[in-house]
Coordinates of C-alpha atoms in Angstrom, one line a residue:
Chain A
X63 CA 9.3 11.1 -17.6
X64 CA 10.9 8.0 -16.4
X65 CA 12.2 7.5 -12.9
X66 CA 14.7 4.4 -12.0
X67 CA 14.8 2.8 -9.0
X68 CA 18.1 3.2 -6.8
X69 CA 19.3 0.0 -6.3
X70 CA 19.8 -2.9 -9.0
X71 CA 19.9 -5.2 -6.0
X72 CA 18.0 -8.5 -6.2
X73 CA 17.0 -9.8 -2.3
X74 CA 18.2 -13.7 -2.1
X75 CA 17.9 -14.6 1.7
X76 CA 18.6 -17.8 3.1
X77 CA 16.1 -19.3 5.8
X78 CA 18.9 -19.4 8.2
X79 CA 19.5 -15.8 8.8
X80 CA 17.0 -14.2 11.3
X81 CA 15.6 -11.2 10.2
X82 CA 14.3 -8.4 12.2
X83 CA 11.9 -5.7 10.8
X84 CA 12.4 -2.4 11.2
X85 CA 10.2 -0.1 11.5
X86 CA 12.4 2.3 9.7
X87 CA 13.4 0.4 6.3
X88 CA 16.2 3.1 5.7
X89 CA 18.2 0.4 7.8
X90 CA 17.4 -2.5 5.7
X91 CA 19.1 -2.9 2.4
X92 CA 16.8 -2.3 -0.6
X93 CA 15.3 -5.5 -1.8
X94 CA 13.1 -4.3 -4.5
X95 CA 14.3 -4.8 -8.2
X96 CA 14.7 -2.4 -10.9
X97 CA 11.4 -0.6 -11.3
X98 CA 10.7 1.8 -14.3
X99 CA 7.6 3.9 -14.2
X100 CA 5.7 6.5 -16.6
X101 CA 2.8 8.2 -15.7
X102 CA 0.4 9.0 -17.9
X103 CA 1.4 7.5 -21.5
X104 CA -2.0 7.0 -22.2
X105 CA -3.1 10.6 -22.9
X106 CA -6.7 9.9 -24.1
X107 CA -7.5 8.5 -20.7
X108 CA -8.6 9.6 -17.5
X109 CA -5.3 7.6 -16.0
X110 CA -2.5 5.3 -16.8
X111 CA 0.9 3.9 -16.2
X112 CA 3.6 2.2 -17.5
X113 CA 4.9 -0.4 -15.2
X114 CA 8.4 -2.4 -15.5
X115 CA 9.3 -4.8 -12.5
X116 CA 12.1 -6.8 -13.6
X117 CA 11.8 -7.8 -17.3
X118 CA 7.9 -7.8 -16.7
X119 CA 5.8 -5.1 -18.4
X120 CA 2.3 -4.0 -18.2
X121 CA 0.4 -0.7 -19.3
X122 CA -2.9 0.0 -17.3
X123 CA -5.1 2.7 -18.2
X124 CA -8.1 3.6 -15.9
X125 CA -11.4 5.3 -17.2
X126 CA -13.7 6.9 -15.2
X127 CA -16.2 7.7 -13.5
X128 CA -18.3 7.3 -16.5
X129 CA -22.2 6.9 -17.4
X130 CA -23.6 3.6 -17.2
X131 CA -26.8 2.0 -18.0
X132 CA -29.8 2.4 -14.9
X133 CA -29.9 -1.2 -14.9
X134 CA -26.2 -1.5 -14.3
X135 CA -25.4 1.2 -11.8
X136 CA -25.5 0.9 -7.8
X137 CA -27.0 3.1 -5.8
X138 CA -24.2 3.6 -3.2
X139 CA -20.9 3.0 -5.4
X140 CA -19.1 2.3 -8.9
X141 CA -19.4 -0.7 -11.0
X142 CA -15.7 -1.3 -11.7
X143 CA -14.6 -3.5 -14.4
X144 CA -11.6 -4.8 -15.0
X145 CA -10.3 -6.2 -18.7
X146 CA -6.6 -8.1 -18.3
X147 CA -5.5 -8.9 -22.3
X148 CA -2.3 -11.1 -22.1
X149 CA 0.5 -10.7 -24.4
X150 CA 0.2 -14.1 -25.8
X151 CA -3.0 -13.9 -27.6
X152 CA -5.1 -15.8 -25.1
X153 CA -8.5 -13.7 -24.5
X154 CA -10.8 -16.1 -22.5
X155 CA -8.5 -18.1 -20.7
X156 CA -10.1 -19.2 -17.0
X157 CA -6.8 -18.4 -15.5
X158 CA -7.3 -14.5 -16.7
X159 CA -10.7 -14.6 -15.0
X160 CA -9.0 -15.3 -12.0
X161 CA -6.4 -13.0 -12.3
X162 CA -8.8 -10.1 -13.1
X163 CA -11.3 -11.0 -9.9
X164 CA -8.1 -10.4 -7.5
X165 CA -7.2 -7.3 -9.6
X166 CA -11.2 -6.1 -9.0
X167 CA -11.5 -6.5 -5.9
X168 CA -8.5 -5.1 -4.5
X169 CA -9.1 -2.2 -6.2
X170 CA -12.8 -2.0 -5.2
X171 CA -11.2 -2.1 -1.7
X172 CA -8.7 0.7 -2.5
X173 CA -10.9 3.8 -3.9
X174 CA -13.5 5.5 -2.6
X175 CA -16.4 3.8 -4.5
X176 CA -19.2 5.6 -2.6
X177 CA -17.9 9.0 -3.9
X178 CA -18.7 8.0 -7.2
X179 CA -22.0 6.3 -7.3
X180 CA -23.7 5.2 -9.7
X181 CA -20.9 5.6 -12.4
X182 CA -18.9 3.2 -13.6
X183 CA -14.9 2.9 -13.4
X184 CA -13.0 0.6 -15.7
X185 CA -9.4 -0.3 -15.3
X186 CA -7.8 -2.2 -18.3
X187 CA -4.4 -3.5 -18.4
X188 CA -2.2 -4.7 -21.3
X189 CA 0.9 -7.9 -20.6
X190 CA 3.4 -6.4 -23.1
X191 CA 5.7 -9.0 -21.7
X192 CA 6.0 -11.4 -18.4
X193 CA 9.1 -12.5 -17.2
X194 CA 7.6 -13.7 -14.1
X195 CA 5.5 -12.3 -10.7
X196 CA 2.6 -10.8 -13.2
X197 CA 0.2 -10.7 -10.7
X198 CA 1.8 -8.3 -8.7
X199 CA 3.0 -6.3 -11.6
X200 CA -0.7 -5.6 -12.8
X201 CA -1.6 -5.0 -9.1
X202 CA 0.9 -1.9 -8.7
X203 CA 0.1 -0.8 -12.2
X204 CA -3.4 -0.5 -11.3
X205 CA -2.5 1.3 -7.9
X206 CA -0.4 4.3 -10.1
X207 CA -2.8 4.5 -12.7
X208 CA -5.3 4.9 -10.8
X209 CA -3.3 7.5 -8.5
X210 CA -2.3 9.3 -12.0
X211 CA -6.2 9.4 -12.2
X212 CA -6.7 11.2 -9.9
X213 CA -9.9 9.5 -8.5
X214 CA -10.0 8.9 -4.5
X215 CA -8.2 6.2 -2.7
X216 CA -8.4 4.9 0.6
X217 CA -5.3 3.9 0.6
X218 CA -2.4 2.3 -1.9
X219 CA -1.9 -1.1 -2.9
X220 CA 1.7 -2.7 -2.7
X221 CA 1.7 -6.0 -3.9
X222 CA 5.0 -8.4 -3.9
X223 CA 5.3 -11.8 -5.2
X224 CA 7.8 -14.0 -3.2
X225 CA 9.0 -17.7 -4.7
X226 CA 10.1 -20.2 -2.4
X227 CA 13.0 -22.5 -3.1
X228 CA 14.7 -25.1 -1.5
X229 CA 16.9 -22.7 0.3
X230 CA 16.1 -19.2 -0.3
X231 CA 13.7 -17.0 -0.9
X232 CA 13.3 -14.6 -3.7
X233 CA 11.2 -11.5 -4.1
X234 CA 9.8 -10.8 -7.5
X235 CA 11.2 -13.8 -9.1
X236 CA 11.4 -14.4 -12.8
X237 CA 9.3 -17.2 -14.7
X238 CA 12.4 -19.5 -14.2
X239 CA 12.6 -18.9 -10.7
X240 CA 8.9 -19.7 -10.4
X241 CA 8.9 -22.8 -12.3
X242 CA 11.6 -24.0 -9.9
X243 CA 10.2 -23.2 -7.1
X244 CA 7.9 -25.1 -4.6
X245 CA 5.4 -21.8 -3.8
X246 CA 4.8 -18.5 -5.2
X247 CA 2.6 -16.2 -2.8
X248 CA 1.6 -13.0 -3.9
X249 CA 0.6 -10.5 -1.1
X250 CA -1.1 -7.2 -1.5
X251 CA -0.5 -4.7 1.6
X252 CA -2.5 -1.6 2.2
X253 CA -0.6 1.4 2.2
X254 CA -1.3 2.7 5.8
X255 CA -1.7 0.1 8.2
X256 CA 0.1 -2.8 5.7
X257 CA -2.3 -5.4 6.5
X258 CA -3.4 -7.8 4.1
X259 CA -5.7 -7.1 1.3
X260 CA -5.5 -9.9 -0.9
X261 CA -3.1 -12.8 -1.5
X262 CA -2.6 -15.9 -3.6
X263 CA -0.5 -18.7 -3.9
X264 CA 0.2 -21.5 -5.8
X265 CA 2.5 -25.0 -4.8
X266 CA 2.6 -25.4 -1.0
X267 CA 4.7 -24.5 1.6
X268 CA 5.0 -25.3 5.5
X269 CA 4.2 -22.7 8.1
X270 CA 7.8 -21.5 8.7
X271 CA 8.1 -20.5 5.4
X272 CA 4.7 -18.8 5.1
X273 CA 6.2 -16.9 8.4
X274 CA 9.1 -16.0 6.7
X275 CA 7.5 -15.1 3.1
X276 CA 5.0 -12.5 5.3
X277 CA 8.5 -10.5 6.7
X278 CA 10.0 -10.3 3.4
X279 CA 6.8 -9.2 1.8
X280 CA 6.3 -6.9 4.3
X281 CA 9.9 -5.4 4.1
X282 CA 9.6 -5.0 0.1
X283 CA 6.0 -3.5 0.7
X284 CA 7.1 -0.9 2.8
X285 CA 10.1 0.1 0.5
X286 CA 7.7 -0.1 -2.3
X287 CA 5.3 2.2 -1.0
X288 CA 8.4 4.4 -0.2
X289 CA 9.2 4.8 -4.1
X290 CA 5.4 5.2 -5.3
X291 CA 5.4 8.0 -2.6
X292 CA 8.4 9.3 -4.4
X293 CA 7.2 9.0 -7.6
X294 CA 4.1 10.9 -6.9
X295 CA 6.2 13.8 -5.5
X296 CA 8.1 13.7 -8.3
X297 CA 5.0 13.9 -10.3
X298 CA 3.3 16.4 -8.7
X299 CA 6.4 19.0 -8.4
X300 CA 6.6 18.8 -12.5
X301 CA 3.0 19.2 -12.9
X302 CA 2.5 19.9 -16.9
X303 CA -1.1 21.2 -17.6
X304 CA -3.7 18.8 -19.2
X305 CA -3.1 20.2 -22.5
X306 CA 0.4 20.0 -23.0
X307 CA 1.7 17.5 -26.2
X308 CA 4.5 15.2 -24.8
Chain B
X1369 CA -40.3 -9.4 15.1
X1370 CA -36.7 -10.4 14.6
X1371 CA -36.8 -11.6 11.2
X1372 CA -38.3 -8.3 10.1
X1373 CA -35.4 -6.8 11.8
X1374 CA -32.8 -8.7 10.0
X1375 CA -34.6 -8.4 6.2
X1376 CA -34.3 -4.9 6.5
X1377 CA -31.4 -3.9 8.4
X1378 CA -29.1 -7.2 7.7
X1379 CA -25.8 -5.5 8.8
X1380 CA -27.7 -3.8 12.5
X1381 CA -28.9 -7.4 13.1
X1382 CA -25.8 -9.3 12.6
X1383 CA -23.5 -6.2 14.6
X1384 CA -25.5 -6.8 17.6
X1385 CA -24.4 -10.3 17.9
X1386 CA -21.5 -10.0 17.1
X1387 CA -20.7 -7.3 19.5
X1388 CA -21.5 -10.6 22.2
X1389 CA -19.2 -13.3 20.2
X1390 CA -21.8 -15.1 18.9
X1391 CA -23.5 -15.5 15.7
X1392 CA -27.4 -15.4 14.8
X1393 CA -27.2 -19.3 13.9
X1394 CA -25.8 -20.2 17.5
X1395 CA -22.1 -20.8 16.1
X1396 CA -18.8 -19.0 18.2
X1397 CA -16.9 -16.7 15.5
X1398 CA -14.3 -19.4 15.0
X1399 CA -16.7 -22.2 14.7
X1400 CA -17.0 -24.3 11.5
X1401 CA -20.6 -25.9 10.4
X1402 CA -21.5 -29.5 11.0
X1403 CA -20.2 -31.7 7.7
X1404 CA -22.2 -34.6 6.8
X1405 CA -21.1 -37.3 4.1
X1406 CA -22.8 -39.8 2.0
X1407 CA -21.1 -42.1 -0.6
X1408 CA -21.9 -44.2 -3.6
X1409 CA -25.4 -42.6 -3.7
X1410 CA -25.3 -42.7 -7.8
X1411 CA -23.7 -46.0 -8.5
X1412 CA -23.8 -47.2 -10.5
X1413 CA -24.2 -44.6 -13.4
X1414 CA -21.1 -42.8 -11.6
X1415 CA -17.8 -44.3 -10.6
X1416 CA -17.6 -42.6 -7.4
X1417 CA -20.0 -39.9 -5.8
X1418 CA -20.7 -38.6 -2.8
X1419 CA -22.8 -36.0 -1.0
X1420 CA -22.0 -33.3 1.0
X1421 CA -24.1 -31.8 3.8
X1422 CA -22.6 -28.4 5.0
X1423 CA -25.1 -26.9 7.0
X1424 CA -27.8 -26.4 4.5
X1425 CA -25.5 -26.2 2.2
X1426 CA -25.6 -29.0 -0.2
X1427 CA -23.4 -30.4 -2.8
X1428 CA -23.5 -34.2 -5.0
X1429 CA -20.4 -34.7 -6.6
X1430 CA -20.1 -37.5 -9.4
X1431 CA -17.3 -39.2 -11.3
X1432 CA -16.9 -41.0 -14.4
X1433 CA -14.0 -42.7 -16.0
X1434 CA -13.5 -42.2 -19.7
X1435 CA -10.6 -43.0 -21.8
X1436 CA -8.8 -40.8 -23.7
X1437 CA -5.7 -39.7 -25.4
X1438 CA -2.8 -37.6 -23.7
X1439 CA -1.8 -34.4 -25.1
X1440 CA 2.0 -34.6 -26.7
X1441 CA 3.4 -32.4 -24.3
X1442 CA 2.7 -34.6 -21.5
X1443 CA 2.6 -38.4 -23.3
X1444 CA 2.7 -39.7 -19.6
X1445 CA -0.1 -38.2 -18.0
X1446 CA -3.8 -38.9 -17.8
X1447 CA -6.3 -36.0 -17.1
X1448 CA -8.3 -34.8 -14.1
X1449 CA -11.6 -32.4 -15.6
X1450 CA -13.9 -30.5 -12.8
X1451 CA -17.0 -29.0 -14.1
X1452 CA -18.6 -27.2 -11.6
X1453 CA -22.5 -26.6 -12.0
X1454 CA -24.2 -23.5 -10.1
X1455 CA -28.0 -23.3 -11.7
X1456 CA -30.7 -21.7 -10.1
X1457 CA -31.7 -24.4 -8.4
X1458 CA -29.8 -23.6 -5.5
X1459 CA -29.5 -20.1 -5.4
X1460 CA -31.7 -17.4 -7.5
X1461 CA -28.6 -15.0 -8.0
X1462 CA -27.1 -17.6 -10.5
X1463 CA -29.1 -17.3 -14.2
X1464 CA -29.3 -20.2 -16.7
X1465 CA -27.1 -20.0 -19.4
X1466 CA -22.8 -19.7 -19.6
X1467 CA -21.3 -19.5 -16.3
X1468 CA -20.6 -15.8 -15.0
X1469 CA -17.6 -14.8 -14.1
X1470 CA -17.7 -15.2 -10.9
X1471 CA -19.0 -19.4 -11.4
X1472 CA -16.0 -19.5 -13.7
X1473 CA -13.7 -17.8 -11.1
X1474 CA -14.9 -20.9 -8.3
X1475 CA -14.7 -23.7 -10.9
X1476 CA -11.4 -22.7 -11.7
X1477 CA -10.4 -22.5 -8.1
X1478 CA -11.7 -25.8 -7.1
X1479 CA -9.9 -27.4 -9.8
X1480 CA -6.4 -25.1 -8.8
X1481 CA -6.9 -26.6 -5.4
X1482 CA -6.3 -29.8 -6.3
X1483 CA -3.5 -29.6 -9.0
X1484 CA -1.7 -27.1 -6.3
X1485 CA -1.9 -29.8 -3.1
X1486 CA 0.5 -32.5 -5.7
X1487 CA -1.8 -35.4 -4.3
X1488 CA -3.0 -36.6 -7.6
X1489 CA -0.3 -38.1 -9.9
X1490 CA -1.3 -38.1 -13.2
X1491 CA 1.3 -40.6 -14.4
X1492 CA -0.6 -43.5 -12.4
X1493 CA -3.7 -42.7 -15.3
X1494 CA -1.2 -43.5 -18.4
X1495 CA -2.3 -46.9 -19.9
X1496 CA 0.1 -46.7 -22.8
X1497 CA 2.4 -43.7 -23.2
X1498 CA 1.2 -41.4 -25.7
X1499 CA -2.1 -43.3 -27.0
X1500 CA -3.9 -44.2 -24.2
X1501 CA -4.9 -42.7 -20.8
X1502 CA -7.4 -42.4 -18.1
X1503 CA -9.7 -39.4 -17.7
X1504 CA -11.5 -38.3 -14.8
X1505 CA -14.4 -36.6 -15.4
X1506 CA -15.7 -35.3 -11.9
X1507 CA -19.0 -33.0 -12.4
X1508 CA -20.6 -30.9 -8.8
X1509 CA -23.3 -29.8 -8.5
X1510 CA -24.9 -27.5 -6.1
X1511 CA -28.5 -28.4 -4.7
X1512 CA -28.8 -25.8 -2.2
X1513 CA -26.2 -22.3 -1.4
X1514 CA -25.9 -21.5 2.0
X1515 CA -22.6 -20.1 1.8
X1516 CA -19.1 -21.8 1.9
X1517 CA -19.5 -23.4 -1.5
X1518 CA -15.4 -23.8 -2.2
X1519 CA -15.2 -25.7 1.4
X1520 CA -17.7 -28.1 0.8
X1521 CA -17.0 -28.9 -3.2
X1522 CA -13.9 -29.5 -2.4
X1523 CA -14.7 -32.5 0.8
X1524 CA -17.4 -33.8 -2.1
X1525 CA -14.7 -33.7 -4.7
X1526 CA -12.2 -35.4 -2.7
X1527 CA -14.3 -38.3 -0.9
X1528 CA -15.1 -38.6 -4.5
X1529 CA -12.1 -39.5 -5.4
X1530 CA -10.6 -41.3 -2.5
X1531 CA -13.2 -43.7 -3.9
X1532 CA -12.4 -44.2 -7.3
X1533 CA -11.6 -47.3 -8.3
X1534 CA -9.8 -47.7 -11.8
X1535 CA -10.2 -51.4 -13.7
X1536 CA -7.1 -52.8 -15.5
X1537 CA -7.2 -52.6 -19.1
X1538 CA -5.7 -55.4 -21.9
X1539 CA -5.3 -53.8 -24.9
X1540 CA -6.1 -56.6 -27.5
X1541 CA -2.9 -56.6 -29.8
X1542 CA -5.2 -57.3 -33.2
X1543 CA -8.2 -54.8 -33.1
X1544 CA -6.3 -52.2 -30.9
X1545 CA -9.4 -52.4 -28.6
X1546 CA -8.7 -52.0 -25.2
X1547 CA -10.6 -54.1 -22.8
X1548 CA -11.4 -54.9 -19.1
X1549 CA -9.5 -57.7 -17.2
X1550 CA -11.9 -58.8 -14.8
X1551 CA -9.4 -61.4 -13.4
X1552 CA -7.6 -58.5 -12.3
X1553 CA -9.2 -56.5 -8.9
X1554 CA -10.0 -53.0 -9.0
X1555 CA -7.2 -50.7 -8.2
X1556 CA -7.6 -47.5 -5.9
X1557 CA -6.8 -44.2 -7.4
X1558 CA -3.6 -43.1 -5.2
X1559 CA -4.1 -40.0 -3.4
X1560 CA -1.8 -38.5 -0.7
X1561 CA -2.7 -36.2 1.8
X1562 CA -5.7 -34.8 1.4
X1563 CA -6.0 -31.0 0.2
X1564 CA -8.8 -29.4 2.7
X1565 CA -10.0 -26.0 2.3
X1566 CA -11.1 -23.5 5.2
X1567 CA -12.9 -20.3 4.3
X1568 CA -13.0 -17.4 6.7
X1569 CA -14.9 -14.2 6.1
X1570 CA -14.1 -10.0 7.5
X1571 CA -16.7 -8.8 9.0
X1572 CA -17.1 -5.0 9.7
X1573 CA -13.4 -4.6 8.9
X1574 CA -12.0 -6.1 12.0
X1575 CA -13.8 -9.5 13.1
X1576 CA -13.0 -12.4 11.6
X1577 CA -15.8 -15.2 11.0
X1578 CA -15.2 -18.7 10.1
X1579 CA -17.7 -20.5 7.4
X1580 CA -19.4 -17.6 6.5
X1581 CA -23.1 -18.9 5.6
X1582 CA -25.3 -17.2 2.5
X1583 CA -26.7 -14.1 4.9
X1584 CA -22.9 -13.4 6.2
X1585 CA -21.9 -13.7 2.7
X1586 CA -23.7 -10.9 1.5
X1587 CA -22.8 -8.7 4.0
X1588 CA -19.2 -8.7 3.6
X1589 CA -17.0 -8.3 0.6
X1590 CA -13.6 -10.3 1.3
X1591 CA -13.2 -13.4 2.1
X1592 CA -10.1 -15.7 2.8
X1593 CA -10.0 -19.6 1.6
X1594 CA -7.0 -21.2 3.1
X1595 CA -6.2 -24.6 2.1
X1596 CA -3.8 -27.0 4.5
X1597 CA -3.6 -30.9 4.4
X1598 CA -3.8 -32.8 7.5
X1599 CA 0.5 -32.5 8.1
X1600 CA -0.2 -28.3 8.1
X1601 CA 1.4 -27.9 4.6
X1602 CA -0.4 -24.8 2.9
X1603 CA -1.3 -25.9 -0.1
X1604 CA -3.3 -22.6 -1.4
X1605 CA -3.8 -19.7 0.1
X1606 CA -6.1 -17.2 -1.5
X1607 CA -8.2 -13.6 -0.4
X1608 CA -9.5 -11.6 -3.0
X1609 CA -9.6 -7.8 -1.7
X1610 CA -11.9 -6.5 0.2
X1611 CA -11.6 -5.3 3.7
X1612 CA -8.1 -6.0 4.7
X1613 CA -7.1 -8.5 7.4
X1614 CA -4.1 -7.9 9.8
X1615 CA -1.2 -11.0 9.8
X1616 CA -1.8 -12.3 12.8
X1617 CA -5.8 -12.5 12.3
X1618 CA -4.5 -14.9 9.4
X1619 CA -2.1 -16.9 11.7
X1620 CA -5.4 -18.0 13.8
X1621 CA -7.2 -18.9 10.7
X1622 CA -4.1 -20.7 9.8
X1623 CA -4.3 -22.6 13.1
X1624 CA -7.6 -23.6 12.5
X1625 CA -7.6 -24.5 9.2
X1626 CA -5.2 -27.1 10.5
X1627 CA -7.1 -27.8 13.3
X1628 CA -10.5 -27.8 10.1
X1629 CA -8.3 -30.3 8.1
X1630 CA -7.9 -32.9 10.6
X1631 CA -11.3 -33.2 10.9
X1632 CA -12.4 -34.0 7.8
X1633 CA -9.6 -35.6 6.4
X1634 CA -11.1 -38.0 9.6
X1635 CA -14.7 -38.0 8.4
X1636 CA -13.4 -38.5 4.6
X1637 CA -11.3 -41.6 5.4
X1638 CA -14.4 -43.3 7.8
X1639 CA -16.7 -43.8 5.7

């Protein structure tokens, strides 16, 4: 089942307008872009999603808790492990290394991992295409396929990538918009107390602008979390049995 | 008495001073290790090295000039290449043979560090467009891990190559040989502002420590690197999960990464 986001607007601010947060983002015009989300299209796994932020789109599939080898297994949590394969053939690349460290340990972070000890949990996601802000695409995958999974979170991650340009900012931007920008920062929020679990950016930017990216993530973090709260009602009230055929 | 203490109950030991501000070293929560630099120590079989004392952390950092062709996409452009070596020399976590993820992870991050900050300009390593350029090979190596390896790699890498100096080549029109002009002076490598790196750690889920060393390390699982040159530009700013930090935790580190940067973009530019 598919669910669409309800606004089609794309959040372009200028760093002359003063924003306030609200605590209550009903006030605040939606600044997240069209999201498309399936649970569970995977059905031979444990969990999975289908994520669509813009023109980006990633499948992750979770697996777990499963038997590993004594030698592998810790005594007090899970061994996650986390496989990123790019849509452009590119298996080994350092830059996916990278990509799937943050992606660990943000999700080591998020579950429960002394629930399942000495088991092993592995998440692994598929680029079927990236028009831009990948990072944060994988990130939320990960966060609904492992809530499709069933396994126990501490809390959720939202994660939003902002670009900065000369004169605006731009949440989620495409791979244009991040060639021409001067900074990309992606930042991953918790769910409950939206601190900051993990971030990364590349280019530079002064402190105002870092001041300024933090608000706007923070904004689009809370609305996100708002529609992956939704989505999971939505889920749960047409709960199918596990045996069902799609 | 106390070291039996901390070998066996390592997170107990370290709570109970950090329940007074202090950690077990003598250092404040905010307080960065002593940084201690030494250049030139491998000339002349490098072109520029230097060593890096960061509290017992050690680091040599070597670079050598090769020649080389650019790549057709960028004609124009010389290279910069960072190998970073981790045996276990310095640390018995780290196995012989290919790197582990996590050595690949910081190689690639040292070298992100520097592309990110802009200082570099490749262009100034182009000889002759599209047959000819300049490559930097820069190799570090650790000696000895006490924690804090991205921090100090990256003043070694740098005072590295603040120092470099690049020879003029004549390229002889017959043979297609370049060679040195000796008439001509050594230039400098032109570097702007210096990219420096601060790293803080989370401790117990609220404190926040700066320059976590090997013991603090191990005891928490996130960590936040934040990169600033000496104008407070953020040139990278990276923490990979782990116990979360609250924004305005990060604006202090911010502050003193700033505060970090001006140091040692000081010590870097003494010597």
């Amino acid at each position: 089942v598919a669910h669409y986001c309800s606004t089609v607007q794309v959040g372009i601010f200028t760093k002359h307008i003063n924003m306030d947060i609200d605590e209550d983002t009903d006030n605040c015009a939606n600044i997240l872009p069209q999201i498309l989300c399936e649970f569970g299209v995977i059905t031979k796994n444990d969990g999975s999603c289908s994520y669509k932020q813009r023109s980006t789109t990633v499948i992750s599939a979770v697996h777990g808790p499963y038997d590993i080898e004594h030698s592998k297994q810790k005594n007090d949590k899970s061994v996650i492990d986390v496989t990123v394969s790019s849509n452009d053939g590119n298996l080994h690349s350092s830059k996916t290394k990278l990509i799937e460290e943050i992606i660990k340990s943000s999700a080591e972070s998020s579950l429960m991992l002394y629930v399942y000890s000495r088991t092993g949990i592995s998440l692994s996601l598929q680029v079927l295409s990236n028009n831009g802000s990948l990072l944060s695409a994988l990130i939320n995958s990960v966060t609904l396929a492992l809530i499709d999974s069933g396994l126990s979170m501490n809390y959720m991650l939202s994660a939003v990538s902002c670009a900065v340009l000369e004169d605006s900012l731009i949440v989620y931007p495409t791979v244009h918009e991040e060639e021409s920008a001067t900074a990309t920062v992606m930042l991953c929020f918790d769910s409950v107390n939206f601190d900051i679990v993990s971030c990364y950016s590349t280019g530079k930017l002064n402190v105002n602008s870092y001041e300024q990216v933090l608000k706007l993530s923070l904004r689009a973090a809370r609305q996100l979390v708002k529609y992956f709260r939704h989505l999971i009602e939505k889920k749960s009230a047409s709960a199918r049995p596990i045996s069902s055929k799609r | 008495m106390a070291e039996e203490f901390a070998s066996i109950h390592l997170e107990d030991y370290y709570a109970k001073f950090i329940e007074q501000d202090v950690r077990p070293d003598g250092r404040e929560l905010g307080e960065f290790r002593a940084c201690s630099l030494s250049v030139g120590n491998l000339h002349p079989t490098a072109d520029s090295s230097a060593t890096v004392r960061w509290g017992n952390t050690m680091i040599v950092s070597g670079v050598k000039l090769e020649l080389g062709k650019p790549t057709d996409e960028n004609p124009e452009e010389g290279f910069i290449v960072i190998n970073v070596e981790m045996t276990p020399l310095c640390e018995s976590r780290f196995k012989p043979g290919p790197p582990s993820a996590f050595q690949q992870s910081v190689g690639q991050y040292i070298e992100e560090i520097l592309i990110n900050s802009g200082c570099i300009d490749l262009h100034q390593l182009c000889i002759k467009s599209g047959k000819l350029s300049w490559c930097i090979y820069c190799d570090i190596m650790c000696l000895n891990w006490d924690g804090n390896f991205i921090d100090a790699c990256n003043v070694a890498l740098i005072s590295c190559l603040s120092r470099l100096k690049i020879p003029q080549l004549i390229i002889d029109e017959e043979s297609d040989k370049p060679q040195i002009n000796d008439d001509i002076p050594l230039r400098s490598l032109e570097i702007g502002l210096f990219p420096i790196s601060s790293t803080f750690a989370v401790f117990n889920d609220s404190v926040v420590i700066a320059d976590p060393n090997l013991h603090e390390e191990s005891l928490t699982n996130s960590t936040v690197t934040i990169t600033v040159n000496i104008e407070g530009t953020i040139c990278g700013l990276r923490k990979n999960g782990g116990s979360s930090i609250k924004s305005d935790q990060l604006n202090v580190c911010l502050e003193k990464a700033v505060n970090r940067a001006r140091e040692l973009t000081q010590l870097i530019e003494q010597l």
